[in-house]
CSV table of C-alpha atoms in Angstrom, one decimal:
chain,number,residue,atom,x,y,z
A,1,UNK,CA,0.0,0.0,0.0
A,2,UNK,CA,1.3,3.4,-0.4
A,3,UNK,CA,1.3,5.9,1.6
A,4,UNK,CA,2.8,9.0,-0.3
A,5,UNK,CA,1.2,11.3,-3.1
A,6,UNK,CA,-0.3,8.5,-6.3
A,7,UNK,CA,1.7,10.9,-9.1
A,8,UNK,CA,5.2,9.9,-7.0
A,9,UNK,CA,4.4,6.6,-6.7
A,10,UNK,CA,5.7,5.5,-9.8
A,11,UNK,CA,8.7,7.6,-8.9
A,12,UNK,CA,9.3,5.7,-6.1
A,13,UNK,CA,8.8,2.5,-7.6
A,14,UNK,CA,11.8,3.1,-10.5
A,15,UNK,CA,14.2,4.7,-7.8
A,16,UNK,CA,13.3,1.6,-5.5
A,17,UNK,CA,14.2,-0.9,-8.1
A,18,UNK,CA,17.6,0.5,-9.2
A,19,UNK,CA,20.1,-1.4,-7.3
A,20,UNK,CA,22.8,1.4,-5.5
A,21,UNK,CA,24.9,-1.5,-4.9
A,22,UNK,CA,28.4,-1.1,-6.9
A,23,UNK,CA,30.9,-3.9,-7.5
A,24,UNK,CA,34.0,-1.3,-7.8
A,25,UNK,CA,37.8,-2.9,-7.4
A,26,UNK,CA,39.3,-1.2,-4.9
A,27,UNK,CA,42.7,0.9,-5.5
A,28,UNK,CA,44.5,3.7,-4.2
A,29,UNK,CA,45.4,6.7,-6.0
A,30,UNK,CA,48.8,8.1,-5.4
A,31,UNK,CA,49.9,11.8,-6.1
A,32,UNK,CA,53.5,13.8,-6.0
A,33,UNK,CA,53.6,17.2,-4.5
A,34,UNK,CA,49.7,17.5,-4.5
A,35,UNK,CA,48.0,20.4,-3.0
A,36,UNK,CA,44.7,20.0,-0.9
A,37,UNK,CA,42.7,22.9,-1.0
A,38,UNK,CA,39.1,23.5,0.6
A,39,UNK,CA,37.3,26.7,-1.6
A,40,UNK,CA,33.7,27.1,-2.6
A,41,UNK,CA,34.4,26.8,-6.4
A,42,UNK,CA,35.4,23.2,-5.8
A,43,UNK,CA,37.2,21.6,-2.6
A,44,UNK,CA,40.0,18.6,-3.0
A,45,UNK,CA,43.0,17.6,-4.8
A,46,UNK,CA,45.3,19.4,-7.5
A,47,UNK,CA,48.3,18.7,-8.9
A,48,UNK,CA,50.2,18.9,-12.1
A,49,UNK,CA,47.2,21.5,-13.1
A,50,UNK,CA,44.9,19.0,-12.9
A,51,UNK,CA,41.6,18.6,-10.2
A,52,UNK,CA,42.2,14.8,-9.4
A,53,UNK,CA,39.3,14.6,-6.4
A,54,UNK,CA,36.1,16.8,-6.3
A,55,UNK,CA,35.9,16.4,-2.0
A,56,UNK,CA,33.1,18.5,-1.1
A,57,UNK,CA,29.9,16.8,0.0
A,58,UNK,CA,27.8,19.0,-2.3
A,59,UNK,CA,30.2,18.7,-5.0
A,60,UNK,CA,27.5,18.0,-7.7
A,61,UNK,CA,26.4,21.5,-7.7
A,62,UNK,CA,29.6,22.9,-7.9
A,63,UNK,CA,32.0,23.1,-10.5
A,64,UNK,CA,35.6,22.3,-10.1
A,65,UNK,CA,38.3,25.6,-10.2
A,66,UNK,CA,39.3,26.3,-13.2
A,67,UNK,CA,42.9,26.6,-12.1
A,68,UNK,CA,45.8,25.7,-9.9
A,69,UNK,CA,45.1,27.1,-5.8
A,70,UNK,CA,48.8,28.5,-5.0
A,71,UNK,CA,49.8,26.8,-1.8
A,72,UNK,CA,50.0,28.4,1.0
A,73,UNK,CA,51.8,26.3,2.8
A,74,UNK,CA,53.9,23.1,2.0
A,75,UNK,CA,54.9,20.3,4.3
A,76,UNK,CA,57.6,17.7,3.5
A,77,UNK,CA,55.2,14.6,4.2
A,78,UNK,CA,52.8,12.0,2.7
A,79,UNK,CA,49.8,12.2,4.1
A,80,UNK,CA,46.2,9.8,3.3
A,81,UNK,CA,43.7,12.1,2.1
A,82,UNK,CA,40.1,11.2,3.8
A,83,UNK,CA,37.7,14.3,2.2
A,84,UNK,CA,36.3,17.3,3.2
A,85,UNK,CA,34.5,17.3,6.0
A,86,UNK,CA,31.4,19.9,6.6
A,87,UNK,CA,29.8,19.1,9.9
A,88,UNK,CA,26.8,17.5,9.4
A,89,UNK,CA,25.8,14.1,10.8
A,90,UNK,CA,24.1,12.6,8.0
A,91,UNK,CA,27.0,13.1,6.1
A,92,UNK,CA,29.5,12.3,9.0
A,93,UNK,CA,27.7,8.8,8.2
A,94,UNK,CA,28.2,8.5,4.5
A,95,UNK,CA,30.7,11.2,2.7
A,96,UNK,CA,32.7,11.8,5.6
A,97,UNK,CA,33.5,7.9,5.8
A,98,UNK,CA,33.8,7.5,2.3
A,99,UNK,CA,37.5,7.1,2.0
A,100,UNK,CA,38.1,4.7,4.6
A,101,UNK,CA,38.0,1.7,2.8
A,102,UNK,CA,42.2,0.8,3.1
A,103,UNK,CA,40.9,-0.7,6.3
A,104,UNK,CA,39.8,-3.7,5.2
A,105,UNK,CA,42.4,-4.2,2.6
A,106,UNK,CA,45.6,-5.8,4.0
A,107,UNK,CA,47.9,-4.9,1.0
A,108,UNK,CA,47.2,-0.8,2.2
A,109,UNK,CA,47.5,-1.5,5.9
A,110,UNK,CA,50.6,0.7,6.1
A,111,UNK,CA,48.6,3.2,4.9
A,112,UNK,CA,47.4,3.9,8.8
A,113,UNK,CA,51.2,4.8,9.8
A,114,UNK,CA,50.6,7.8,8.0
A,115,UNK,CA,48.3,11.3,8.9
A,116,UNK,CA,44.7,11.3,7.4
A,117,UNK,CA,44.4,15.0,6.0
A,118,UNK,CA,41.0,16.1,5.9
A,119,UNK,CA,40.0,19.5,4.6
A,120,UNK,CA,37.5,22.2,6.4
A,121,UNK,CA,36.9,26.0,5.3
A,122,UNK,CA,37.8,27.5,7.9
A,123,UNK,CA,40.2,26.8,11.2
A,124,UNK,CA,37.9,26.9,13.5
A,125,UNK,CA,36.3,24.2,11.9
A,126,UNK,CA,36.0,20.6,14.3
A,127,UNK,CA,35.4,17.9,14.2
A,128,UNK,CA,31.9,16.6,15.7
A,129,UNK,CA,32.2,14.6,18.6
A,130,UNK,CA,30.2,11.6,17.2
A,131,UNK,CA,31.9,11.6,14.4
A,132,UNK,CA,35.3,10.9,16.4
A,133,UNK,CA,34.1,8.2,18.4
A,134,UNK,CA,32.7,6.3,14.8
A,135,UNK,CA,36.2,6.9,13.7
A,136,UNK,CA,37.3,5.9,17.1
A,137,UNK,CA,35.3,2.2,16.7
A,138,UNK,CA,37.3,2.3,13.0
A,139,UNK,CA,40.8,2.2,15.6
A,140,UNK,CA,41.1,5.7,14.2
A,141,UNK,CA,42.8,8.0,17.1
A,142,UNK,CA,42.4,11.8,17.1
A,143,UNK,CA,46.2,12.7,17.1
A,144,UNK,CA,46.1,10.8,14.1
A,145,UNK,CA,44.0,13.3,12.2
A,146,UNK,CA,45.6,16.3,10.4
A,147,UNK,CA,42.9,19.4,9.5
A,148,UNK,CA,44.0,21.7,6.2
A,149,UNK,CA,42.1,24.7,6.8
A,150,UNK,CA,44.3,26.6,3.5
A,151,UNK,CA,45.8,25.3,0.2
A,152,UNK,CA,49.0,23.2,1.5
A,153,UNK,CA,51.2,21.1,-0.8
A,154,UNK,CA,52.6,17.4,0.6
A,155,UNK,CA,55.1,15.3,-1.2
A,156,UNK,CA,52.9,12.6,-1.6
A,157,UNK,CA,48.9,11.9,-1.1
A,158,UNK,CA,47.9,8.7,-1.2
A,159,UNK,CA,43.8,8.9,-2.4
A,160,UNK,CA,41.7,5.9,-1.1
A,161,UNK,CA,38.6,5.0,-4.0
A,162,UNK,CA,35.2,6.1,-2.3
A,163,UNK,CA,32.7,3.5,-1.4
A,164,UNK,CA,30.1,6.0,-1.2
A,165,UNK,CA,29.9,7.8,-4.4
A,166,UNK,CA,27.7,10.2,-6.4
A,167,UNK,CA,27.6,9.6,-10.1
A,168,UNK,CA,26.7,12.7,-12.2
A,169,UNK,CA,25.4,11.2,-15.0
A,170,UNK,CA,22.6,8.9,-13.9
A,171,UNK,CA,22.3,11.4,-10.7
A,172,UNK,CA,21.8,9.2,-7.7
A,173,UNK,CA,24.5,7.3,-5.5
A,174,UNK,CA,25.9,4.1,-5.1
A,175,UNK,CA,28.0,2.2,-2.2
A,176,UNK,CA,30.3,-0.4,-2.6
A,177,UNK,CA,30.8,-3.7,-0.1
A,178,UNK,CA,33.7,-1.7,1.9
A,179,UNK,CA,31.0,0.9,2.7
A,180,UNK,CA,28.9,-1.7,4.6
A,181,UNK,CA,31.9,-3.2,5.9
A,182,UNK,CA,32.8,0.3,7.8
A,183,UNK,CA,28.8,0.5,9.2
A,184,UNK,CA,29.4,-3.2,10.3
A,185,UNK,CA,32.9,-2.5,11.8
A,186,UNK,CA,31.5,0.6,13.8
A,187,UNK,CA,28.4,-1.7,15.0
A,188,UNK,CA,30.4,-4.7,16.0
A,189,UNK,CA,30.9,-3.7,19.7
A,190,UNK,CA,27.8,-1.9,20.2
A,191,UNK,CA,25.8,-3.9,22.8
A,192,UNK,CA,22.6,-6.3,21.7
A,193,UNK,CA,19.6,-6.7,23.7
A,194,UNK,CA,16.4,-8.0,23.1
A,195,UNK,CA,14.0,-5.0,23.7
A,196,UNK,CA,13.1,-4.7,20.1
A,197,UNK,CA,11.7,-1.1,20.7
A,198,UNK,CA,10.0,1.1,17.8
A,199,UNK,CA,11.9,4.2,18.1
A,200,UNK,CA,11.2,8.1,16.4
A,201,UNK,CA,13.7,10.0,16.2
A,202,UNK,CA,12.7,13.9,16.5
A,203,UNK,CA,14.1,17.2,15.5
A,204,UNK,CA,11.7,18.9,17.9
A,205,UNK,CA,14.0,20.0,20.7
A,206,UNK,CA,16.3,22.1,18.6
A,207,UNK,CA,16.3,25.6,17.6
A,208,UNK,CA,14.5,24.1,14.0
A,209,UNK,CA,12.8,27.0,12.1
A,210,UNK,CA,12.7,24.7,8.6
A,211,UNK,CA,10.5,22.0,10.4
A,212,UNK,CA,7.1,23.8,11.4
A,213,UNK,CA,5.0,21.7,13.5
A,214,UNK,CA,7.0,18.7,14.1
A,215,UNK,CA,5.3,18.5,17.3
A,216,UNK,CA,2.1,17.0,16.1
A,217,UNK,CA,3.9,14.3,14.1
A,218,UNK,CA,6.3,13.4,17.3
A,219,UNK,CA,2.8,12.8,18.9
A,220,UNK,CA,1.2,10.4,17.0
A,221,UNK,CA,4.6,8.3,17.2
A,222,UNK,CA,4.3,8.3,20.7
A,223,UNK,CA,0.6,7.6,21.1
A,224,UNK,CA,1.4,4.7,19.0
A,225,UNK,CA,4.1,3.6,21.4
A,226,UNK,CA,7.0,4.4,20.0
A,227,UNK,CA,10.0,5.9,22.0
A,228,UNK,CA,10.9,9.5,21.4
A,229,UNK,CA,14.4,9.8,21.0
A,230,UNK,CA,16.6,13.6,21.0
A,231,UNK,CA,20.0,12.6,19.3
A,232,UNK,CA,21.4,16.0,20.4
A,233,UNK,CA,20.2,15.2,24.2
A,234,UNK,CA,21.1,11.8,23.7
A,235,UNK,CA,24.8,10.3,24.4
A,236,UNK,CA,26.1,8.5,20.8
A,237,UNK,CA,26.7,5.1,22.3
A,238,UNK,CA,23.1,5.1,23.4
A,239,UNK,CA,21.6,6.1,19.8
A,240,UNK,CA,23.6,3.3,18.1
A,241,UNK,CA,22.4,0.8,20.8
A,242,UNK,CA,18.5,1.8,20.2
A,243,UNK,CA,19.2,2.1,16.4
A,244,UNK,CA,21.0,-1.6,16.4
A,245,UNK,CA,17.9,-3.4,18.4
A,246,UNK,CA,14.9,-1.5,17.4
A,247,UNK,CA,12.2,-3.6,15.7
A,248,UNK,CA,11.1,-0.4,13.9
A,249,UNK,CA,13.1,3.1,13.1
A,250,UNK,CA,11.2,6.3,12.1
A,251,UNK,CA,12.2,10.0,11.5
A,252,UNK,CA,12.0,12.7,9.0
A,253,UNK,CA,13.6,12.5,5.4
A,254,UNK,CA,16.7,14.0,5.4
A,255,UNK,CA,20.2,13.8,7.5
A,256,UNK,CA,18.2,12.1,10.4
A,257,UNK,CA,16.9,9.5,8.4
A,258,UNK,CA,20.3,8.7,7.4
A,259,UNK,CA,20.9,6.6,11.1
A,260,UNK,CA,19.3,3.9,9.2
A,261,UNK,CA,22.7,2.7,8.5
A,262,UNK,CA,22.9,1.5,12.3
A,263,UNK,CA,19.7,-0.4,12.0
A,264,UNK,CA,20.0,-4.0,12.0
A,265,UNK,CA,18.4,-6.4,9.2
A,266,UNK,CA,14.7,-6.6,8.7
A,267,UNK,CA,14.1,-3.3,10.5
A,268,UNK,CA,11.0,-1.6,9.7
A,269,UNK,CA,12.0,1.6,8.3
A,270,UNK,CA,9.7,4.5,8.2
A,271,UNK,CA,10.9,7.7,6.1
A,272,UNK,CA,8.5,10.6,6.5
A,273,UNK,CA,8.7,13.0,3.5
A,274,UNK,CA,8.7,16.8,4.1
A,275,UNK,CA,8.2,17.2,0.6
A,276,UNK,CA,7.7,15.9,-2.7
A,277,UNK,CA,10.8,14.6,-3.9
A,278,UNK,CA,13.3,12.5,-2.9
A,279,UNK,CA,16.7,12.6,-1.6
A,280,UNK,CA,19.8,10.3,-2.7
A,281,UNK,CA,21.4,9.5,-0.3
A,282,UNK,CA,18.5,8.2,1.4
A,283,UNK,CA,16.9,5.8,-1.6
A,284,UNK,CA,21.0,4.4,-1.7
A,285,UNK,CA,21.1,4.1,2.2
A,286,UNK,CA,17.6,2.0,2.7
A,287,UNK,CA,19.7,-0.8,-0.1
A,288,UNK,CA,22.6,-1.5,2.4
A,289,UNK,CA,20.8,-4.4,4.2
A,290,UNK,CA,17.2,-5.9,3.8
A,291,UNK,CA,15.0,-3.1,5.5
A,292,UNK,CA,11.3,-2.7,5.1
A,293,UNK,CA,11.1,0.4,3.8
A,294,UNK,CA,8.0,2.4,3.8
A,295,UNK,CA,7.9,6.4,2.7
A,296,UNK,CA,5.1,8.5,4.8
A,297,UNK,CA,4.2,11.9,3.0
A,298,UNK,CA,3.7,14.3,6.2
A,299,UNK,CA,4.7,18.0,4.5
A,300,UNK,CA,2.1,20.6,3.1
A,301,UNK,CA,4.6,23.7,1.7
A,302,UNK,CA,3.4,24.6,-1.5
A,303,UNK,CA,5.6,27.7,-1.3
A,304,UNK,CA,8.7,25.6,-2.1
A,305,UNK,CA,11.3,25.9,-4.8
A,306,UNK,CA,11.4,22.5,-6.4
A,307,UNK,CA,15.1,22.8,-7.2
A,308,UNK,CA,16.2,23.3,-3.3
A,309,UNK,CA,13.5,22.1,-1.3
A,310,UNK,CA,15.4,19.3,-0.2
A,311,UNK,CA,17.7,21.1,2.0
A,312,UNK,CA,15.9,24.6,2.5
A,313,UNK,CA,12.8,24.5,3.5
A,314,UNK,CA,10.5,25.6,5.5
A,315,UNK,CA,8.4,22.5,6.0
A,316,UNK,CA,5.0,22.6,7.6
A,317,UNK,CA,4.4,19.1,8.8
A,318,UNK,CA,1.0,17.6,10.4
A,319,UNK,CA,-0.3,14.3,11.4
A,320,UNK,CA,-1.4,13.6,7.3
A,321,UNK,CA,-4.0,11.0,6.3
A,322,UNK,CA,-1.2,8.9,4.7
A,323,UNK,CA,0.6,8.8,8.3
A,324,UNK,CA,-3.1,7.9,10.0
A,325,UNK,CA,-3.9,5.6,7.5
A,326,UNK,CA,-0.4,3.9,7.9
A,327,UNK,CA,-1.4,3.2,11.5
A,328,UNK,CA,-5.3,2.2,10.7
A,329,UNK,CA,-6.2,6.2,12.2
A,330,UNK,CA,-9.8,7.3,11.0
A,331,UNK,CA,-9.4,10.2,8.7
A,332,UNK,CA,-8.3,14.2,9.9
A,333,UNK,CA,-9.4,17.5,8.5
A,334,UNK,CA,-6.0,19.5,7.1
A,335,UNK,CA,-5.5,22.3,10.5
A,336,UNK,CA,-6.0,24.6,8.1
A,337,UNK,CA,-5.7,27.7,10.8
A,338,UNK,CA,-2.6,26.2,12.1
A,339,UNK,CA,-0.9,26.1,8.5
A,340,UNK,CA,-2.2,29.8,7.9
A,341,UNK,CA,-1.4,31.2,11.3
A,342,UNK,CA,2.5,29.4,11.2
A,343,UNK,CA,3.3,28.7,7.5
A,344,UNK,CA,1.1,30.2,4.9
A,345,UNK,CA,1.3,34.2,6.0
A,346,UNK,CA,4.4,34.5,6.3
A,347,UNK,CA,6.0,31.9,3.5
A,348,UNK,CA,3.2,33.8,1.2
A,349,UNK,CA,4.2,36.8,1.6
A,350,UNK,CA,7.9,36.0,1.3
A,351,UNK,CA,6.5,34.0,-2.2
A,352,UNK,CA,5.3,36.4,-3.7
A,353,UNK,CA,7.9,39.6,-2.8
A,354,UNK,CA,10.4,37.4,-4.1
A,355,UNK,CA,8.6,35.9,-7.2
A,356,UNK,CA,10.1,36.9,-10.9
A,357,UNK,CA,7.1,39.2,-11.5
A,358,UNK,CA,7.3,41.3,-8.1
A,359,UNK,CA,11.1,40.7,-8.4
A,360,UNK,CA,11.3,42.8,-12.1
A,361,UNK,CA,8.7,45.6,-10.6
A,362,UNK,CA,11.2,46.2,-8.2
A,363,UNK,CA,14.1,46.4,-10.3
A,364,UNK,CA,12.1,48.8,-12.8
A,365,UNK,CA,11.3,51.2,-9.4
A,366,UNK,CA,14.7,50.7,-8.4
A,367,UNK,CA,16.2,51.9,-11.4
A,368,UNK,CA,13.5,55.3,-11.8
A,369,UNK,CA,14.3,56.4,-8.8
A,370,UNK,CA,18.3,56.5,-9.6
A,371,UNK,CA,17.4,57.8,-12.9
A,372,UNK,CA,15.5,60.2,-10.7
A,373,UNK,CA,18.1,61.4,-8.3
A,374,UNK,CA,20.9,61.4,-10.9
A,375,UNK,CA,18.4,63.7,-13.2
A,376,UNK,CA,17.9,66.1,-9.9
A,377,UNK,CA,21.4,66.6,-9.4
């Protein structure tokens, strides 16, 4: 049965069926006086006047630099190259562990004796605790880890293939049998139990201003007896022990969703769409191990930009009739007043002062009244 809009139904059904699963050989790419660079025109590798690795998470909307970074720095070293890294969990969990595959290769094991370089924008830029202590279950150790924070050359970087992988032309992304292997390494000591619990995990206790109304989504979750979980409030190890035994895992689409990774086999998987599309890395993640996987349309925001509103938002969410009917709920009237009085005034407004037609007025008043002043003077 499906529970999101019939015209993406079909949608689903092709993306579904497309197996993300790639059956890459693994190799390691090795570079001479290389510069790693971190820039917004394109963020990874250069050398020789050529852009060897495209590092940035969202590196299929922008385009590479069109020439050489001059290095700012240059350090007599060889160093393993491991990405950019940008500070969000849901790609801490998938790009940010992309290049980690020489573990489980025993012809690169010398490969740890050497730093791991990872690239950030700025120096003030850290690391995320959670992500440290995933690296930390790879027998990664902080001191290990070198940040580049400005275009510095090495004599040598040694470039690990991704197992987690975008592929511009047929726009979706694919994982290879290392990627699972990392997930499974990072899993192997997190303790089992036999609770089985149906867990939702909630964005409602941050300061959230893209999710409008979470609330009354969180409660329907919990009224059907599932336990509501806070991942900032909540310690790592804990997460990835309720994520490894729960008998059903639920949360918005987006980088949220992504903890499905840390699911175990046959989990029920609930995905609850904020809007009508669907994102990547999600349809790739829900193919690493035999979930049940059922998407839940919950978002009303007809103000959106189809192009971005994946990632920008707002969302007004609501306890839907696909979500009731999911859970055998009698039928709801849309809270129209709530969606006026919290989404609708506001994002209206903001939709139409911004939309092409109100947009060229104001350029054509903007320019009179220069001509204006400049006439006057």
């Amino acid at each position: 049965m499906s529970f999101i809009h019939p015209k993406d139904w079909p949608q689903w059904q092709a993306k579904n069926a497309q197996s993300h699963n790639c059956d890459a050989e693994f190799s390691v790419q090795t570079l001479h006086n290389a510069i790693i660079f971190a820039g917004i025109n394109g963020s990874g590798i250069w050398a020789n006047n050529t852009h060897f690795c495209n590092a940035w998470w969202l590196y299929r909307h922008n385009m590479p630099q069109t020439q050489t970074p001059i290095a700012q720095a240059k350090i007599n070293q060889s160093v393993v190259y491991i990405g950019h890294n940008h500070g969000i969990w849901g790609h801490d969990i998938t790009d940010h562990l992309r290049f980690f595959s020489f573990l489980f290769h025993p012809e690169y094991q010398h490969l740890k004796n050497y730093p791991l370089a990872y690239s950030v924008f700025n120096e003030n830029d850290n690391l995320d605790e959670n992500y440290l202590f995933l690296l930390k279950q790879l027998g990664i150790e902080n001191q290990q880890l070198l940040k580049i924070s400005k275009p510095t050359e090495f004599k040598t970087i040694f470039i690990p293939q991704e197992c987690f992988f975008y592929h511009p032309q047929k726009q979706c992304h694919y994982f290879t049998k290392d990627y699972l292997k990392i997930i499974n390494q990072i899993m192997e000591k997190i303790p089992e139990n036999n609770l089985k619990q149906k867990i939702y995990f909630s964005r409602t206790q941050l300061n959230n201003k893209r999710d409008i109304n979470e609330i009354a989504v969180e409660n329907i979750f919990k009224n059907q007896g599932f336990k509501i979980i806070y991942p900032e409030k909540t310690p790592i190890l804990t997460q990835l022990t309720l994520l490894k035994n729960a008998s059903c895992f639920a949360a918005t689409e987006g980088s949220i969703a992504h903890n499905v990774v840390f699911c175990s086999a046959n989990t029920s998987i609930l995905i609850l769409r904020k809007a009508r599309n669907f994102i990547s890395h999600q349809i790739t993640l829900n193919q690493i191990k035999p979930f049940h996987v059922h998407y839940i349309d919950i978002g009303f925001s007809p103000f959106l930009k189809k192009s971005s509103e994946w990632i920008a938002g707002p969302f007004f969410l609501y306890d839907s009739n696909y979500l009731r009917r999911y859970f055998n709920l009698p039928n709801k009237h849309f809270p129209l007043f709530l969606f006026l009085k919290t989404y609708a005034l506001k994002e209206g407004f903001y939709f139409i002062f911004n939309s092409p037609f109100v947009l060229k007025l104001r350029a054509i008043f903007k320019i009179r009244s220069r001509l204006k002043k400049l006439f006057q003077k």
